[in-house]
CSV table of C-alpha atoms and ligand atoms in Angstrom, one decimal:
chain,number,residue,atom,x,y,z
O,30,UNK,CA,-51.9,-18.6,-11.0
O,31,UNK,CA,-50.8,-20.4,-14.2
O,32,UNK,CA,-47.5,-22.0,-13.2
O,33,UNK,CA,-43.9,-21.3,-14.6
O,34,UNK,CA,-41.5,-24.0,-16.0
O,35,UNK,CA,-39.6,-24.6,-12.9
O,36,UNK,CA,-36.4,-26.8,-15.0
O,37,UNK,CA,-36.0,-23.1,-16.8
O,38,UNK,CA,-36.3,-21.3,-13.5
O,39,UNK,CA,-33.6,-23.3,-12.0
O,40,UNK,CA,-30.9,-23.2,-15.6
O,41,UNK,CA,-31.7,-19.3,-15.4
O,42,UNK,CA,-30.8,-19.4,-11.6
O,43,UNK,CA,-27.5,-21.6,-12.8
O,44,UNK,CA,-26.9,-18.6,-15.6
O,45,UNK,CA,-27.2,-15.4,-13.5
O,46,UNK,CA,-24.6,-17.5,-10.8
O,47,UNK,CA,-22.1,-18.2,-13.1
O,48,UNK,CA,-22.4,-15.0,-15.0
O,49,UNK,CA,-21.9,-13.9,-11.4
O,50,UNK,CA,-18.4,-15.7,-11.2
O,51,UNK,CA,-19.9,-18.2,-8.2
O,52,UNK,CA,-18.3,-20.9,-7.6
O,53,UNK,CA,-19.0,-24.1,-9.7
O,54,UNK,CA,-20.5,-26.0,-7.1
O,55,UNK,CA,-22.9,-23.6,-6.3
O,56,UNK,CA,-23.8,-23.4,-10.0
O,57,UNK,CA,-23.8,-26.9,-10.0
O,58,UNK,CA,-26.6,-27.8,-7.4
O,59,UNK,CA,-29.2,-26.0,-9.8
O,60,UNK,CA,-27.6,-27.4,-13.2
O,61,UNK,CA,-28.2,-31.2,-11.6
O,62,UNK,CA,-31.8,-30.2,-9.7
O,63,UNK,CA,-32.6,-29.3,-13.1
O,64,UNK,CA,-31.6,-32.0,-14.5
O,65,UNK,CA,-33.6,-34.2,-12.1
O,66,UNK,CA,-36.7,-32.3,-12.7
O,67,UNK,CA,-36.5,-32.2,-16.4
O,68,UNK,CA,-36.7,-36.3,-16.2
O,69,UNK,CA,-39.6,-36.2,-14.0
O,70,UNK,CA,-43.0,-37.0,-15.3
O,71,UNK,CA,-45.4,-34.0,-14.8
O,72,UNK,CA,-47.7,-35.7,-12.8
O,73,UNK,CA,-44.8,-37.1,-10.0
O,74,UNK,CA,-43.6,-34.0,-9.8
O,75,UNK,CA,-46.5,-32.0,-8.7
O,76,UNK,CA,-47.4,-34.9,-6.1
O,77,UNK,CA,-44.3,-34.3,-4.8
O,78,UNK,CA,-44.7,-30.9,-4.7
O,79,UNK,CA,-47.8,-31.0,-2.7
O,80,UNK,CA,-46.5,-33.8,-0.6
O,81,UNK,CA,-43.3,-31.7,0.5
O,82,UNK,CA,-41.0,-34.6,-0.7
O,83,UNK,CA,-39.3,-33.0,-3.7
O,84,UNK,CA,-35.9,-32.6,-1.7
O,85,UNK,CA,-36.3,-36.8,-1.2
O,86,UNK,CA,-35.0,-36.4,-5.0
O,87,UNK,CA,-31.4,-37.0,-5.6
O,88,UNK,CA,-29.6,-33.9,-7.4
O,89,UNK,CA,-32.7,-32.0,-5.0
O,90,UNK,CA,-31.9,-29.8,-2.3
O,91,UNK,CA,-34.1,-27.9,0.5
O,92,UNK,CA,-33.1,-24.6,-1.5
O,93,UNK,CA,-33.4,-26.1,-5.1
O,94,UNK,CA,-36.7,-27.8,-4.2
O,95,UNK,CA,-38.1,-24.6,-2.4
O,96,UNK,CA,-37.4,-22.9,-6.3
O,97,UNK,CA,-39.8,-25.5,-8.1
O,98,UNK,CA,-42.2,-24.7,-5.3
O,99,UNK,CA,-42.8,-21.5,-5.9
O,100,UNK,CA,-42.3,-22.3,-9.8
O,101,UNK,CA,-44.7,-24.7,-9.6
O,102,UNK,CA,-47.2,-22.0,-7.8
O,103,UNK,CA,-46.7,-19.5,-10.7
O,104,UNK,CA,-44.2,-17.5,-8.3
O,105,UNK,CA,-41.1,-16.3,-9.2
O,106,UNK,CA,-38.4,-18.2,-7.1
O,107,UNK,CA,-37.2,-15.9,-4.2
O,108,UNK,CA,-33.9,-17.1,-5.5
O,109,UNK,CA,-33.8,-16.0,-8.8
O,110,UNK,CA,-35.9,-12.8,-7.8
O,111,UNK,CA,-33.1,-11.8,-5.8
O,112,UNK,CA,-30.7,-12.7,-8.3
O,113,UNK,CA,-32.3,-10.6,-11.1
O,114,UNK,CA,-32.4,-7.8,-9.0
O,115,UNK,CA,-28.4,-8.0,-8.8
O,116,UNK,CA,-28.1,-7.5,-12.7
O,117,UNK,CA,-25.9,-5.3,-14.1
O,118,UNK,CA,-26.9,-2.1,-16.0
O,119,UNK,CA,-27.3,-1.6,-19.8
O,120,UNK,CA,-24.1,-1.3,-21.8
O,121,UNK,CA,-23.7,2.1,-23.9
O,122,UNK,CA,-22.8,3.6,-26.7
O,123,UNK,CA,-19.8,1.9,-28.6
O,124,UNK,CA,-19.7,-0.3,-26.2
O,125,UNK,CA,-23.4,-1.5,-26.6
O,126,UNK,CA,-22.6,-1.2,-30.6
O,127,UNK,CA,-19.5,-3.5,-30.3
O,128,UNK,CA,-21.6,-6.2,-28.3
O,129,UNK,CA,-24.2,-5.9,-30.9
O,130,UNK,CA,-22.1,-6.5,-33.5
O,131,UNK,CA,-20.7,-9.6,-32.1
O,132,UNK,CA,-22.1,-12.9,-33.9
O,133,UNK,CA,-19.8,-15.8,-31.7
O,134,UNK,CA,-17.5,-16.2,-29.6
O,135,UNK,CA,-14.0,-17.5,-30.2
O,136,UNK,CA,-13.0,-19.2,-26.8
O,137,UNK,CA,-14.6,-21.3,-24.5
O,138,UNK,CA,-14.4,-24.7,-22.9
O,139,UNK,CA,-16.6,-27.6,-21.9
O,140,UNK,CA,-16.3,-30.3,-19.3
O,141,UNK,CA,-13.7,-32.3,-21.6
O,142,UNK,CA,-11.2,-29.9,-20.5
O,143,UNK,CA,-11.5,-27.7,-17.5
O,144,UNK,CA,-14.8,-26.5,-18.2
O,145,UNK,CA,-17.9,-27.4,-15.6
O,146,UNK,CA,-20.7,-28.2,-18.4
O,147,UNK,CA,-21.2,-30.5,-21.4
O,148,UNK,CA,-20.4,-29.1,-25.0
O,149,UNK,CA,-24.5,-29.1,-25.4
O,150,UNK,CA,-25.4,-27.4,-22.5
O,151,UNK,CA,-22.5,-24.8,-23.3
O,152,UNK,CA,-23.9,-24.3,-27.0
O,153,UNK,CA,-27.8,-24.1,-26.3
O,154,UNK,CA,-26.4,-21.1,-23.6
O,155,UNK,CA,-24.8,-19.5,-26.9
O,156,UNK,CA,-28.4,-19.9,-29.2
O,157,UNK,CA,-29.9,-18.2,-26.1
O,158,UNK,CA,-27.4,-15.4,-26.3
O,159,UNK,CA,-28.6,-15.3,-30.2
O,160,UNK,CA,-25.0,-16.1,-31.0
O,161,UNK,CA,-25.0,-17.6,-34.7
O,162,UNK,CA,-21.3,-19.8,-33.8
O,163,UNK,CA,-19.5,-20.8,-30.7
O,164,UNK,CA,-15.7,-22.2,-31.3
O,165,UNK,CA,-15.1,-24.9,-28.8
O,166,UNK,CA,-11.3,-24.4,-27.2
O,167,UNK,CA,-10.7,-27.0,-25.3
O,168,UNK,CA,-7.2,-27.4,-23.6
O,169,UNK,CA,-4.4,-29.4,-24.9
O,170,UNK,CA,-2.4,-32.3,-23.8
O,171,UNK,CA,0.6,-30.8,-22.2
O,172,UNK,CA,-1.8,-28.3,-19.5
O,173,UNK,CA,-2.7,-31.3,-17.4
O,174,UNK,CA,-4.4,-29.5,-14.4
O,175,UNK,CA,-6.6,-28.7,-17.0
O,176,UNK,CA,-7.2,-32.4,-18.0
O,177,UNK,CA,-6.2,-31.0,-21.9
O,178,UNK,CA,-6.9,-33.3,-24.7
O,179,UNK,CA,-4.8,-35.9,-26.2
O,180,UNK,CA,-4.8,-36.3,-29.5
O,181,UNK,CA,-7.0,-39.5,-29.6
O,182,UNK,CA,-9.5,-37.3,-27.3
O,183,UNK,CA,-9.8,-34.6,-29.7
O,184,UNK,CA,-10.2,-36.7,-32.4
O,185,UNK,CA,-13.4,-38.1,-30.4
O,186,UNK,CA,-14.4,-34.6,-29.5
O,187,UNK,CA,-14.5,-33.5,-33.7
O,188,UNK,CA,-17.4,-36.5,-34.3
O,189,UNK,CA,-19.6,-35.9,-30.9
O,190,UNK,CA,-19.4,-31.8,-32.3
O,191,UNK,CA,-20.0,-33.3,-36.0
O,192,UNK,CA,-23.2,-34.8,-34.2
O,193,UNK,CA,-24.4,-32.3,-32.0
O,194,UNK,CA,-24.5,-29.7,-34.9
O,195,UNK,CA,-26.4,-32.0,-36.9
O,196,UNK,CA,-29.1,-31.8,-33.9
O,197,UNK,CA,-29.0,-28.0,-33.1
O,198,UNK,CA,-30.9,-25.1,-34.5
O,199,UNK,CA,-30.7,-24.2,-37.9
O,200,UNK,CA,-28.4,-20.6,-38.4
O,201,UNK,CA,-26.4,-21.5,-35.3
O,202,UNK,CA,-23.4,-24.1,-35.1
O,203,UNK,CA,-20.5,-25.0,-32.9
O,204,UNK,CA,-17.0,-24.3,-34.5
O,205,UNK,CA,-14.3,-26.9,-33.6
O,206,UNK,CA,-11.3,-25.4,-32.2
O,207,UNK,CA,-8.4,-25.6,-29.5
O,208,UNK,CA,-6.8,-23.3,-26.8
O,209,UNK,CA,-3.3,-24.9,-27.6
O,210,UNK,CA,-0.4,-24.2,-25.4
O,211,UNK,CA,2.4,-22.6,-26.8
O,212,UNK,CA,5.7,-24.3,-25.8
O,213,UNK,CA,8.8,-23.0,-24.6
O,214,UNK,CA,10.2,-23.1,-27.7
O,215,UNK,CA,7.2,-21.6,-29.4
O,216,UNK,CA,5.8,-24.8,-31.0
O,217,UNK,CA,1.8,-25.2,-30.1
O,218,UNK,CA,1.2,-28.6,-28.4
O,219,UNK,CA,-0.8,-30.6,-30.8
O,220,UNK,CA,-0.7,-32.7,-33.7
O,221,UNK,CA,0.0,-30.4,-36.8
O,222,UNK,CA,-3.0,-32.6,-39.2
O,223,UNK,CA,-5.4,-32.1,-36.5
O,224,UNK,CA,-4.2,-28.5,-35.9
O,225,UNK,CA,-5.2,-28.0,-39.6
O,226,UNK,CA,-8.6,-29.4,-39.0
O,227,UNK,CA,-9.4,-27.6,-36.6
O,228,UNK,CA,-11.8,-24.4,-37.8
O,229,UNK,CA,-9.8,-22.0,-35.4
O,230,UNK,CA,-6.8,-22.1,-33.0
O,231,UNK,CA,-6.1,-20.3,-30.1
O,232,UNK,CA,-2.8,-20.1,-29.0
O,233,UNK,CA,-2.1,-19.3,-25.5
O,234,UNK,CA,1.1,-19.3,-23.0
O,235,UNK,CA,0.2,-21.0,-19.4
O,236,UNK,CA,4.1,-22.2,-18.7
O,237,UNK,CA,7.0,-20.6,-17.9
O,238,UNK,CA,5.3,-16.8,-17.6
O,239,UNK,CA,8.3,-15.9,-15.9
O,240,UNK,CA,10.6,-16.5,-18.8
O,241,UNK,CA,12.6,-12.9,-19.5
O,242,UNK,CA,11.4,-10.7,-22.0
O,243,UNK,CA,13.9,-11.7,-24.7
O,244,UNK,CA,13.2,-15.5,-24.2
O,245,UNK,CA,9.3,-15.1,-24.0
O,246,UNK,CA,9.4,-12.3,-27.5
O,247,UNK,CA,11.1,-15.2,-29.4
O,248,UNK,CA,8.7,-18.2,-28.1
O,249,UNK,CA,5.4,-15.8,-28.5
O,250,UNK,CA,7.2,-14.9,-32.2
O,251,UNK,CA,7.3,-18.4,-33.4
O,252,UNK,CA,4.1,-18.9,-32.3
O,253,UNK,CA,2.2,-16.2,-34.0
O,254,UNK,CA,4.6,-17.4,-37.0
O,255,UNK,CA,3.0,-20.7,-37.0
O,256,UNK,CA,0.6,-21.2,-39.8
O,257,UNK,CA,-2.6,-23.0,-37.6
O,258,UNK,CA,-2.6,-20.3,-35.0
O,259,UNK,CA,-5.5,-17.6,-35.5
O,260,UNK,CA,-6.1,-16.0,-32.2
O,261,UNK,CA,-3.5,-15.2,-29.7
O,262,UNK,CA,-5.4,-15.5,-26.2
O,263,UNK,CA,-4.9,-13.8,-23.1
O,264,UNK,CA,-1.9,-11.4,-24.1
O,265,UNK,CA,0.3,-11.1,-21.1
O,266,UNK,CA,-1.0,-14.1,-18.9
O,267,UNK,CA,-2.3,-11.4,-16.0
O,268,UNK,CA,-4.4,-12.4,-13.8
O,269,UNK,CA,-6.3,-9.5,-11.6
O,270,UNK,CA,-8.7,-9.3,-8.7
O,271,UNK,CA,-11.9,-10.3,-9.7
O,272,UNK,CA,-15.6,-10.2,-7.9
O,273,UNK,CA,-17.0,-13.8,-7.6
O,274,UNK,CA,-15.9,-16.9,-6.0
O,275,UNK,CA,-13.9,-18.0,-9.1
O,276,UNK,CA,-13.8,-21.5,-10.8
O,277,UNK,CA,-11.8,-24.2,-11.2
O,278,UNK,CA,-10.3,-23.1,-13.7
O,279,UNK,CA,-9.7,-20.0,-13.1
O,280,UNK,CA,-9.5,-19.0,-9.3
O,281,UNK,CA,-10.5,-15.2,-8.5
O,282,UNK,CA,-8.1,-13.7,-6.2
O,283,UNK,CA,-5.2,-14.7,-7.1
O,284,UNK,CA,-3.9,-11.8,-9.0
O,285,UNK,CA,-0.4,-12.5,-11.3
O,286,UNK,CA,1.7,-9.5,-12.5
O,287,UNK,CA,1.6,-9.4,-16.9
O,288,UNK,CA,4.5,-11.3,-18.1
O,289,UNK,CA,7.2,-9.5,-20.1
O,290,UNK,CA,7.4,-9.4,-23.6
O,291,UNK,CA,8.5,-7.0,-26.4
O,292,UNK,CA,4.9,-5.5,-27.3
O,293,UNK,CA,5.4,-4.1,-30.2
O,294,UNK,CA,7.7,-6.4,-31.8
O,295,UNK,CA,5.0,-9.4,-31.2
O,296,UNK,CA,1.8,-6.3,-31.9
O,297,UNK,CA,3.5,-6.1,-35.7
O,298,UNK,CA,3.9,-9.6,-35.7
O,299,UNK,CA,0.4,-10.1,-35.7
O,300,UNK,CA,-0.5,-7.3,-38.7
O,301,UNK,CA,1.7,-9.4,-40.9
O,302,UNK,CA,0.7,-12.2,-40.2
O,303,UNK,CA,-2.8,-11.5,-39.7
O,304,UNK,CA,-3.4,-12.9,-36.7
O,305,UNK,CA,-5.5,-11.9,-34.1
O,306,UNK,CA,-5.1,-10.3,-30.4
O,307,UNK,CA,-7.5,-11.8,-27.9
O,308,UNK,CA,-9.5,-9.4,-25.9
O,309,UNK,CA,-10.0,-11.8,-23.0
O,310,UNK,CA,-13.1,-11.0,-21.2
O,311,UNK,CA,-13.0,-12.5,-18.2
O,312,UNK,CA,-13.1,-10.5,-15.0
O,313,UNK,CA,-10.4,-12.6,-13.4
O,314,UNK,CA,-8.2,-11.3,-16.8
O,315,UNK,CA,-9.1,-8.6,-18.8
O,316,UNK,CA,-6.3,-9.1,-21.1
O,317,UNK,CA,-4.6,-6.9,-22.6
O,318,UNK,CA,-4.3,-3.8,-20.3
O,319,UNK,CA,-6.2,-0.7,-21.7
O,320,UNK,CA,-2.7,0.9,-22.6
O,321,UNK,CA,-1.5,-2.4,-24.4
O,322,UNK,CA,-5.2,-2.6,-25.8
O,323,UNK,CA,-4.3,1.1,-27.3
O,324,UNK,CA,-0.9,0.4,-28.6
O,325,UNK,CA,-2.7,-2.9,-30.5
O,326,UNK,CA,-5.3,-0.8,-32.2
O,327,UNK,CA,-2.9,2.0,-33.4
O,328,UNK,CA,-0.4,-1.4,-34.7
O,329,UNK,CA,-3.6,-2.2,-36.7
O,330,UNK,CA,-4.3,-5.4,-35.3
O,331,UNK,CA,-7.3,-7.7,-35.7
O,332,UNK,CA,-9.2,-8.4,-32.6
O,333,UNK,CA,-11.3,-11.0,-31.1
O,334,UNK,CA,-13.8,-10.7,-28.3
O,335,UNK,CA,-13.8,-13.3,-26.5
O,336,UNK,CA,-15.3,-15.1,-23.1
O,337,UNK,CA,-12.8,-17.9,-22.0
O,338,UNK,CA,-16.2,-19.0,-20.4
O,339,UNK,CA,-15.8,-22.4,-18.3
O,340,UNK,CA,-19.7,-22.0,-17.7
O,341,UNK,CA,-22.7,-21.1,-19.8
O,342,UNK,CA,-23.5,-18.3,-17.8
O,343,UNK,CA,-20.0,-16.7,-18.7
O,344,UNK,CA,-21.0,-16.8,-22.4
O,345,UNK,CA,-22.4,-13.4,-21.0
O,346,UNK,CA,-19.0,-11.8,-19.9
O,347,UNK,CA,-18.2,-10.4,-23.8
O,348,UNK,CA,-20.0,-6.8,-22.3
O,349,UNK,CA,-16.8,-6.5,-20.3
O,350,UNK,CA,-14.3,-7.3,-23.6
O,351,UNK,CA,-17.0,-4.4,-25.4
O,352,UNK,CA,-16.5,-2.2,-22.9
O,353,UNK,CA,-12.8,-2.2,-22.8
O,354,UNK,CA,-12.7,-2.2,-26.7
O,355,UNK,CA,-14.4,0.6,-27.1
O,356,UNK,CA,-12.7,2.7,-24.4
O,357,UNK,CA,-9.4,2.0,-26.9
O,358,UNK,CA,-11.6,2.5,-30.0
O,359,UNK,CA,-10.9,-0.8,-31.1
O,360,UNK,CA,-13.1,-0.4,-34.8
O,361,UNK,CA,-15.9,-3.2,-35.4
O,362,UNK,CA,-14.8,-4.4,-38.7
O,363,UNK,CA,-11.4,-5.4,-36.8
O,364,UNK,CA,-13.2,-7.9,-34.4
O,365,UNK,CA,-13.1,-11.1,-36.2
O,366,UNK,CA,-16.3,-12.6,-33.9
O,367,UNK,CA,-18.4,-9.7,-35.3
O,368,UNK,CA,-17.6,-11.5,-39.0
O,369,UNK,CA,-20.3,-14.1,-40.0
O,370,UNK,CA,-19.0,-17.5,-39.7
O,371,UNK,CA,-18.0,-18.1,-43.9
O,372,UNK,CA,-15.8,-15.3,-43.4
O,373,UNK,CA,-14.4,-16.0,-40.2
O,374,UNK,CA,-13.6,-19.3,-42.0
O,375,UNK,CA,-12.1,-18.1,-45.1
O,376,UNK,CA,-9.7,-16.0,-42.7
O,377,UNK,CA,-8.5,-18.9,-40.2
O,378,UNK,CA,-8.1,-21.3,-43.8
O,379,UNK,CA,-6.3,-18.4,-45.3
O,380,UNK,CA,-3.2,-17.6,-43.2
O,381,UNK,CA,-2.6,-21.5,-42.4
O,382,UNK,CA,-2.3,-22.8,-46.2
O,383,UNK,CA,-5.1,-24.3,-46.6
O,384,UNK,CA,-6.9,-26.2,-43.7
R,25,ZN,ZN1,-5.9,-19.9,-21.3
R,26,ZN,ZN1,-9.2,-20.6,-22.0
């Protein structure tokens, strides 16, 4: 039997766990085995093979080495067998519409922030998902846990992305971009010129989500007021049960009540502003609620679909956003990620004078 490539074996194995919601040091162990393997000259690597000794290999493991194996046989892995077999079932209808439609995704992290992969690895997973843009939304300063970026770090971050698009496949590119906290007082936590530069903000709440409903209007208000801001992420800050060991990030299983908030007062906000709602994607999320979803698409709001993903393998989870979407009829031409990139552009640089 002809054999298989056993580094793409193991990075599917890594996609299908994290799509999965495992935990990132499962994922992990098949990211860095592949990693290991990829730098291994062909003829090594089937010695080892033969001899049994793959495992001797740092970043190797009995289970990881038992996958290049059987790759190296022209087997499936077990592993990934197994794993396949677990796949979910073919989105319908709207749903399977919306999901087409969808060019990019406008949230999502790498391992500068709270993320468990490098920008590249995060973008190649995109290409793969024949996404033509992937805005990178790393944290800011003030979430700590989530080692956010300084302003100094971004600043870095802007010329390694300048670089890696220069390298990537022609028709696809990595959008810069921020997940910025939004303050107490409503002001997002980063520098106002680098705001500017950025090709899309999302603004988010992750403090005080306990504030009262008047106190929290007012702060998610002068938010959606603020020029740089495009995308409003994760509505209400809910967090529900989810399947899946979580991530670091993000921990399934801890569930947190919606916070409290005038909905329509900060829904119209949006239409006149023209900024976008977030429909959050992630299992551990699903933000907004179907009901708030509803009341959003009757107030006329734009929409984007987005992942939050912390792993390449989430880059997958937008079927959930679709499905929910299209339940509340959210139209296509709403969703801002289902624009091609010029025009997502022209939108963010419209309502933000000029950036
Ligand atoms: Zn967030
Ligand atoms: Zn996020």
């Amino acid at each position: 039997m002809a054999s298989r490539d056993p580094v793409a074996d193991l990075r599917r194995i890594a996609f299908l766990l994290e799509r999965a919601n495992e935990a990132t040091y499962r994922v992990k162990a098949f990211r860095s085995a592949a990693a290991t393997v990829a730098a291994l000259p062909a003829a090594e690597l089937a010695e080892r093979a033969a001899a049994g000794t793959l495992s001797k290999l740092s970043g190797v493991g009995d289970v990881t080495a038992r996958c290049v194996a059987e790759s190296l046989n022209g087997e499936e892995p077990a592993y990934l067998r197994r794993l396949a077999a677990t796949e979910g079932t073919d989105l319908q209808g709207a749903a399977a519409a919306l999901r087409e439609a969808l060019r990019g995704d406008c949230h999502a992290h790498s391992d500068w922030s709270d993320g468990g992969s490098p920008i590249e690895e995060m973008a190649l997973a995109a290409v793969e998902l024949g996404h033509e843009y992937l805005v990178l939304t790393d944290h800011s300063p003030r979430l700590t846990v989530a080692n956010g970026l300084t302003a100094a770090r971004l600043r870095r971050q802007l010329d390694h992305v300048a670089k890696l698009n220069d390298a990537l496949p022609d028709g696809f590119r990595i959008l810069t971009g921020i997940e910025v906290d939004i303050l107490a007082d409503g002001s997002l936590d980063q520098e106002d010129e680098l705001l500017a530069r950025l090709d899309v903000v999302v603004g988010s709440v992750h403090s005080n989500l306990r504030d009262d409903s008047a106190k929290m209007t007012r702060r998610m208000l002068a938010a959606i007021e603020n020029p740089h801001l495009d995308i409003l992420g994760h509505l209400t800050g809910r967090k529900v049960a989810a399947a899946g060991a979580g991530d670091k990030g993000h921990r399934a299983g801890r569930t947190r009540p919606p916070s409290d908030f005038d909905v329509k007062k900060v829904l119209a906000a949006c239409v006149e502003h023209g900024k976008a709602v977030e429909i959050n994607s992630r299992p551990d999320r699903l933000d907004p609620p179907k009901r708030m979803l509803t009341v959003a698409v009757e107030a006329g709001c734009l929409f984007s679909i987005d992942t939050d993903a912390h792993a390449p393998g989430q880059l997958d989870w937008q079927r959930y956003g679709c499905e929910r979407a299209a339940l509340c009829g959210v139209p296509v031409d709403r969703v801002v990620n289902s624009w091609p990139a010029d025009r997502l552009l022209e939108w963010t640089a419209g309502h933000s004078g000029g950036n």
